[in-house]
Coordinates of C-alpha atoms in Angstrom, one line a residue:
X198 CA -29.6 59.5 -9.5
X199 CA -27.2 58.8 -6.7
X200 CA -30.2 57.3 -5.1
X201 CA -31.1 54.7 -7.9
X202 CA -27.3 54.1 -7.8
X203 CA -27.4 53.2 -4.8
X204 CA -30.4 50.9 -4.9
X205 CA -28.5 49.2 -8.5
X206 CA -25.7 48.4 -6.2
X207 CA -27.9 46.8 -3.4
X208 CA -29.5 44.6 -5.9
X209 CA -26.3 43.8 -7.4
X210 CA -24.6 42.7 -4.0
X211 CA -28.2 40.6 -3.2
X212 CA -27.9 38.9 -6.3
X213 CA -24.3 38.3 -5.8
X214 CA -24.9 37.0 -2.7
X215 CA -28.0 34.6 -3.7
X216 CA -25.7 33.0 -6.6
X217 CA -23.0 32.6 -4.0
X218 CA -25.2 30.7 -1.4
X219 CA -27.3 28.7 -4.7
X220 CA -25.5 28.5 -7.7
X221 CA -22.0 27.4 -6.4
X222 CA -23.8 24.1 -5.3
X223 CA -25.1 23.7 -8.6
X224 CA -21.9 24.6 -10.2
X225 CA -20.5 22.2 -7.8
X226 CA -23.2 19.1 -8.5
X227 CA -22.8 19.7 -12.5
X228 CA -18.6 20.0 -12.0
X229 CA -18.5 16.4 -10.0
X230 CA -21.5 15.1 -12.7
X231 CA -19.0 16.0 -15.5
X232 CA -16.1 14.5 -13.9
X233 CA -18.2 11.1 -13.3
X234 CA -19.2 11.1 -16.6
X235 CA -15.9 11.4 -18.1
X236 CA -14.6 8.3 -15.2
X237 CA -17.6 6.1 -16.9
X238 CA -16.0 7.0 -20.2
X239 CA -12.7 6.6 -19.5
X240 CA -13.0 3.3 -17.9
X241 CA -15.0 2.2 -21.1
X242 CA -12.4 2.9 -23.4
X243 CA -10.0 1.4 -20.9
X244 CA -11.7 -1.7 -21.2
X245 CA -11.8 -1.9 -25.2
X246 CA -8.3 -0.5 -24.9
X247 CA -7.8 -4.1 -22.4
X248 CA -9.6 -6.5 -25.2
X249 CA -7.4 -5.3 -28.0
X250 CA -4.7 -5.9 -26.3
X251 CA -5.4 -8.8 -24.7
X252 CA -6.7 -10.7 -27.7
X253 CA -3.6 -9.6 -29.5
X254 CA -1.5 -11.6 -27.2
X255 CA -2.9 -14.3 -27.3
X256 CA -3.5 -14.3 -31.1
X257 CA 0.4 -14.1 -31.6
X258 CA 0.5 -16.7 -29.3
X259 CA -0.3 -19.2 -32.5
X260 CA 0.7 -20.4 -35.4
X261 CA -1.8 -20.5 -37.9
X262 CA 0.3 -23.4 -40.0
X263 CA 1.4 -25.1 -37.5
X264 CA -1.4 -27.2 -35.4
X265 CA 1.0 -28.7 -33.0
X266 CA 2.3 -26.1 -32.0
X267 CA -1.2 -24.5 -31.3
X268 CA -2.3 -27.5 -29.3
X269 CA 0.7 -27.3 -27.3
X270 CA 0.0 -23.1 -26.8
X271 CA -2.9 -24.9 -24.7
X272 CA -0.6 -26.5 -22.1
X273 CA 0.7 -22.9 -20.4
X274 CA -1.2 -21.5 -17.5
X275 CA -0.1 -17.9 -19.3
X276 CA -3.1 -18.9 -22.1
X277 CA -5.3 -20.3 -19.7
X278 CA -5.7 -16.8 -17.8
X279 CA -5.5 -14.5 -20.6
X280 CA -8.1 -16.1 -22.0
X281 CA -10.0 -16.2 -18.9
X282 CA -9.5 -12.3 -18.1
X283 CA -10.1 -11.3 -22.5
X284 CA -13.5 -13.6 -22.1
X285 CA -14.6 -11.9 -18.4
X286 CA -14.0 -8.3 -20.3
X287 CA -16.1 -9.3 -23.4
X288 CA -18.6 -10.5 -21.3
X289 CA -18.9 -7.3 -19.3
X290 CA -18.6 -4.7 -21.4
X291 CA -21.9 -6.9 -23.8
X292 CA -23.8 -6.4 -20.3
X293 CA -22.3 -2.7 -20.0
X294 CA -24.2 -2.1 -23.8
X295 CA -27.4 -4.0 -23.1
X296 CA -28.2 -2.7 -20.1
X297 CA -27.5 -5.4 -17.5
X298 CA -25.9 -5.7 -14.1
X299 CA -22.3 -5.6 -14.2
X300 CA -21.9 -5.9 -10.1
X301 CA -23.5 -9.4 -9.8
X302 CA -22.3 -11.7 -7.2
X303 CA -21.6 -14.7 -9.6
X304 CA -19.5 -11.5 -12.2
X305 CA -17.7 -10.1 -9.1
X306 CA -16.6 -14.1 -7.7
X307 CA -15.0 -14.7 -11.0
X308 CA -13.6 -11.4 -11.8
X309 CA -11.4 -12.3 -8.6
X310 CA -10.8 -15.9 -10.1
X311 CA -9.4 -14.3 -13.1
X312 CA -7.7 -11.4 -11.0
X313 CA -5.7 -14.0 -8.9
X314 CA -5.1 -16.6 -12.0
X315 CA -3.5 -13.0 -13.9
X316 CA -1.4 -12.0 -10.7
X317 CA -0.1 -15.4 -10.5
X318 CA 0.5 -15.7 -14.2
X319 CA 2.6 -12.8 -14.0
X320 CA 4.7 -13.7 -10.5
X321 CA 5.3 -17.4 -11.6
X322 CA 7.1 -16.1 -15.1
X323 CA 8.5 -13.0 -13.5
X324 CA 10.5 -14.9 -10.8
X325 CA 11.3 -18.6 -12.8
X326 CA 12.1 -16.2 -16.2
X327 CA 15.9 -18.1 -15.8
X328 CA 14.7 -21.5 -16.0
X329 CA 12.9 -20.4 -19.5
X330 CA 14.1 -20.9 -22.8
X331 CA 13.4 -18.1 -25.6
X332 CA 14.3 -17.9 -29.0
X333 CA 16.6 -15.2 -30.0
X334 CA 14.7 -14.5 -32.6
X335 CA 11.8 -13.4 -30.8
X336 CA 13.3 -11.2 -28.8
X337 CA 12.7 -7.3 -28.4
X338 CA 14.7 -4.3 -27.3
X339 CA 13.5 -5.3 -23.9
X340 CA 14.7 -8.9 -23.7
X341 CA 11.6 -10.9 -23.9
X342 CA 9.3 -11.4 -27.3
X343 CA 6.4 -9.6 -27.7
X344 CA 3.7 -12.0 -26.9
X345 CA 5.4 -12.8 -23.3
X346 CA 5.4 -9.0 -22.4
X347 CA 2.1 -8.5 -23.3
X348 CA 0.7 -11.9 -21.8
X349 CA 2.6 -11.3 -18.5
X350 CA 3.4 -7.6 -17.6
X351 CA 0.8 -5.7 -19.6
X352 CA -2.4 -7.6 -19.1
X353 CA -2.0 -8.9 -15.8
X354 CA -0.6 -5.0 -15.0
X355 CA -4.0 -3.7 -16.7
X356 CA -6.2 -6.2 -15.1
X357 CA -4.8 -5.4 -11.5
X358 CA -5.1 -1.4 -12.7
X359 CA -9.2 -1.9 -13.7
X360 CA -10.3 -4.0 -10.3
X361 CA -8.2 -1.2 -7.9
X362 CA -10.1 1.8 -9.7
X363 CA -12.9 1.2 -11.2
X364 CA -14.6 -2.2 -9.5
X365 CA -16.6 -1.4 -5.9
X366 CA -14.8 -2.6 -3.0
X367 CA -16.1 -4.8 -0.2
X368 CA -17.7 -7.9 -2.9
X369 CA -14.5 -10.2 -2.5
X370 CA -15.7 -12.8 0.3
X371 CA -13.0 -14.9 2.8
X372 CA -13.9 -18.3 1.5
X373 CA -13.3 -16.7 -1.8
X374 CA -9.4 -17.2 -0.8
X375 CA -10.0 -21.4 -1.3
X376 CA -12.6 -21.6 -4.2
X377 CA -10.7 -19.5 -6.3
X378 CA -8.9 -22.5 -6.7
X379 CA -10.7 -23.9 -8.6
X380 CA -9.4 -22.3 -11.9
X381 CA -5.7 -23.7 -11.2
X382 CA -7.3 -26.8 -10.5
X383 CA -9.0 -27.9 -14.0
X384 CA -6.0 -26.4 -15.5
X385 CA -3.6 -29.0 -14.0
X386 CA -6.1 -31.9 -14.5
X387 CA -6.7 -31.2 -18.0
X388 CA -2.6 -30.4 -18.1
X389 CA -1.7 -34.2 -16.5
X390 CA -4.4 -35.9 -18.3
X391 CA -3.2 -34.2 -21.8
X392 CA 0.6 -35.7 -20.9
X393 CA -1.0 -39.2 -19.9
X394 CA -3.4 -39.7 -23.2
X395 CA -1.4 -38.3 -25.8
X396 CA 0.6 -40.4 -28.2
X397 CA 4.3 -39.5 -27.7
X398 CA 4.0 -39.0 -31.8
X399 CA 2.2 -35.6 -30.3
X400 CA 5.2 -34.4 -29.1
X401 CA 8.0 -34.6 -31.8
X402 CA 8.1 -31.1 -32.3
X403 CA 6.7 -29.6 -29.6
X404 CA 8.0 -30.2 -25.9
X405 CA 5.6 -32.5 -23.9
X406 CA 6.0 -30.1 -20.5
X407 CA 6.3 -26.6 -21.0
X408 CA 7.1 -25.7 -17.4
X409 CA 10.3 -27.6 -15.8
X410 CA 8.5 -27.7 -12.5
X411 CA 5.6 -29.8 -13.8
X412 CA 7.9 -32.2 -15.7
X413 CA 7.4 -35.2 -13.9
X414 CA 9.2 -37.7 -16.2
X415 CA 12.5 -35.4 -15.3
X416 CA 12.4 -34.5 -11.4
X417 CA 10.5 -37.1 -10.2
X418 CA 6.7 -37.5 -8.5
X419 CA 7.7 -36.5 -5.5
X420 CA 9.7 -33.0 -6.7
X421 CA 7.2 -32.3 -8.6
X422 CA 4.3 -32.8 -6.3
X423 CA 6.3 -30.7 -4.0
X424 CA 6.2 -28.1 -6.5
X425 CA 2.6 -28.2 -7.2
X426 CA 2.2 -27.2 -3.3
X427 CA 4.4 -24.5 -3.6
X428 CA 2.5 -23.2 -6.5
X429 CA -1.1 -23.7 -4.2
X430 CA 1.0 -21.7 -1.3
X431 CA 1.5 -18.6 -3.8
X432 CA -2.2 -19.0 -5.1
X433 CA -3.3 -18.8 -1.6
X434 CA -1.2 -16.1 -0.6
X435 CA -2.0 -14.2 -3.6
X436 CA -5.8 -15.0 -3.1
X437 CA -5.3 -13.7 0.5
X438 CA -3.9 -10.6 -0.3
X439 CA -6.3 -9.9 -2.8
X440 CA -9.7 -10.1 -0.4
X441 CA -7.6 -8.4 2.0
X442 CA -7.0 -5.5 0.2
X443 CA -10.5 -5.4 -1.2
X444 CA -12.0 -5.5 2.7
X445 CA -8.9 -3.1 3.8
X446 CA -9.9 -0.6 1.1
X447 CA -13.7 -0.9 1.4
X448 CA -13.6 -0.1 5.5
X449 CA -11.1 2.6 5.0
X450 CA -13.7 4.2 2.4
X451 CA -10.9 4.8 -0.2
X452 CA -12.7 5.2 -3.7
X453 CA -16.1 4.2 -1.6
X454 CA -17.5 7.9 -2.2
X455 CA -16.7 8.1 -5.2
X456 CA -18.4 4.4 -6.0
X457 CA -21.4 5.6 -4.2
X458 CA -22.0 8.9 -7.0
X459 CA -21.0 6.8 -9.7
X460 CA -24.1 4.5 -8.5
X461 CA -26.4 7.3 -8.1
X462 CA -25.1 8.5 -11.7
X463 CA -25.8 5.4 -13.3
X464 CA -29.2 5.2 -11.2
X465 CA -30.7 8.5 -12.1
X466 CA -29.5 7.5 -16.0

């Protein structure tokens, strides 16, 4: 008896041993599959979480009796990004559903586009807030209406939070920094040529220039002009920063490993 004892035990501390030097790797493997899965998750439902509340603020944004005052929504840079950061989300999460690529060059070039147009929504409001006229009753307990704190601290905040965690690193190209321009572009073409055509009827009772800076008739070509380089100074400084954060955090490898299993996860799927 103490014999087989014996021999139970040295089975029991060989087995032991085996699972120790086999299983805890598979423990291990199926503990960081789990916690990929539930990132994958989690950044899905971050995204829906992103379009309902991005679509929200701009849908407040308008007056459904009101078609002057809709047109004129169309003059703010503010509705110009959301729209173009709520449209980028839809798009990716119908590729997420069907299957396609969501890391495409052409996706990744104008998820930066809408990254730098958000930031910039966001600073340009932040820091000219004084020169800005709100109703008082619009306000909230937090000083602003609801539609400006959701079109410029919670989206752009969002939008900023979903390309740091969850897009790779190392996509974001230097000449990127001057074509993102583009976006800003258009919108002050369309914004110029929408104050040059329109009927002054158009503007009764809605204000022809919704940003002082950009009011032309009032400070003059040459202020404003100035201005408009200012405004291509923070775009390009914000455009900088963003590439050079993207390179700083792809060569320093910070989420890069974990980018790399999520890969292999979606891969092997």
């Amino acid at each position: 008896e103490i014999s087989c004892s014996l021999v139970g035990s040295e089975m029991c501390i060989r087995d032991s041993y085996f699972i120790t030097l086999f299983g805890n790797n598979n423990m291990e493997k199926g503990l960081k599959g789990m916690i990929l899965e539930m990132k994958h998750k989690f950044e899905l439902v971050y995204r829906i979480t992103f379009i309902i509340i991005c679509a929200t603020g701009i849908f407040i944004h308008f007056d459904l009796n009101d078609r002057n005052v809709n047109v004129h929504e169309f003059s703010f840079f503010t509705l110009w990004s959301n729209i173009f950061c709520l449209v980028f989300m839809i798009i990716l999460l119908i590729k997420h559903f069907t299957g396609k690529d969501t890391r495409s060059k052409l996706l990744i070039y104008f998820k930066g586009m809408a990254l730098a147009s958000i930031t910039c929504t966001f600073l340009v409001y932040h820091f000219s807030e004084h020169k800005i006229i709100l109703p008082d009753d619009t306000m909230t307990s937090l000083g602003l209406p609801v539609e400006s704190i959701l079109a410029h601290y919670v989206v752009p905040y969002m939008f900023i939070l979903d390309w740091l965690f969850f897009q790779p690193k190392g996509l974001f190209r230097w000449n990127h920094i001057i074509t993102w321009l583009a976006f800003p572009f258009i919108y002050i073409v369309c914004f110029f040529t929408r104050c040059q055509c329109n009927a002054p009827e158009e503007f009764i009772n809605v204000p022809k220039y919704p940003y002082f800076f950009l009011n032309y008739e009032s400070i003059g070509y040459g202020k404003c002009f100035l201005y408009i380089l200012f405004l291509v100074g923070i775009f390009l400084a914000v455009n900088f920063i963003i590439v050079f954060t993207d390179s700083f955090l792809y060569q320093r490898g910070i989420f890069q490993k974990l980018q790399k299993k999520t890969d292999k996860k979606i891969s092997s799927s």
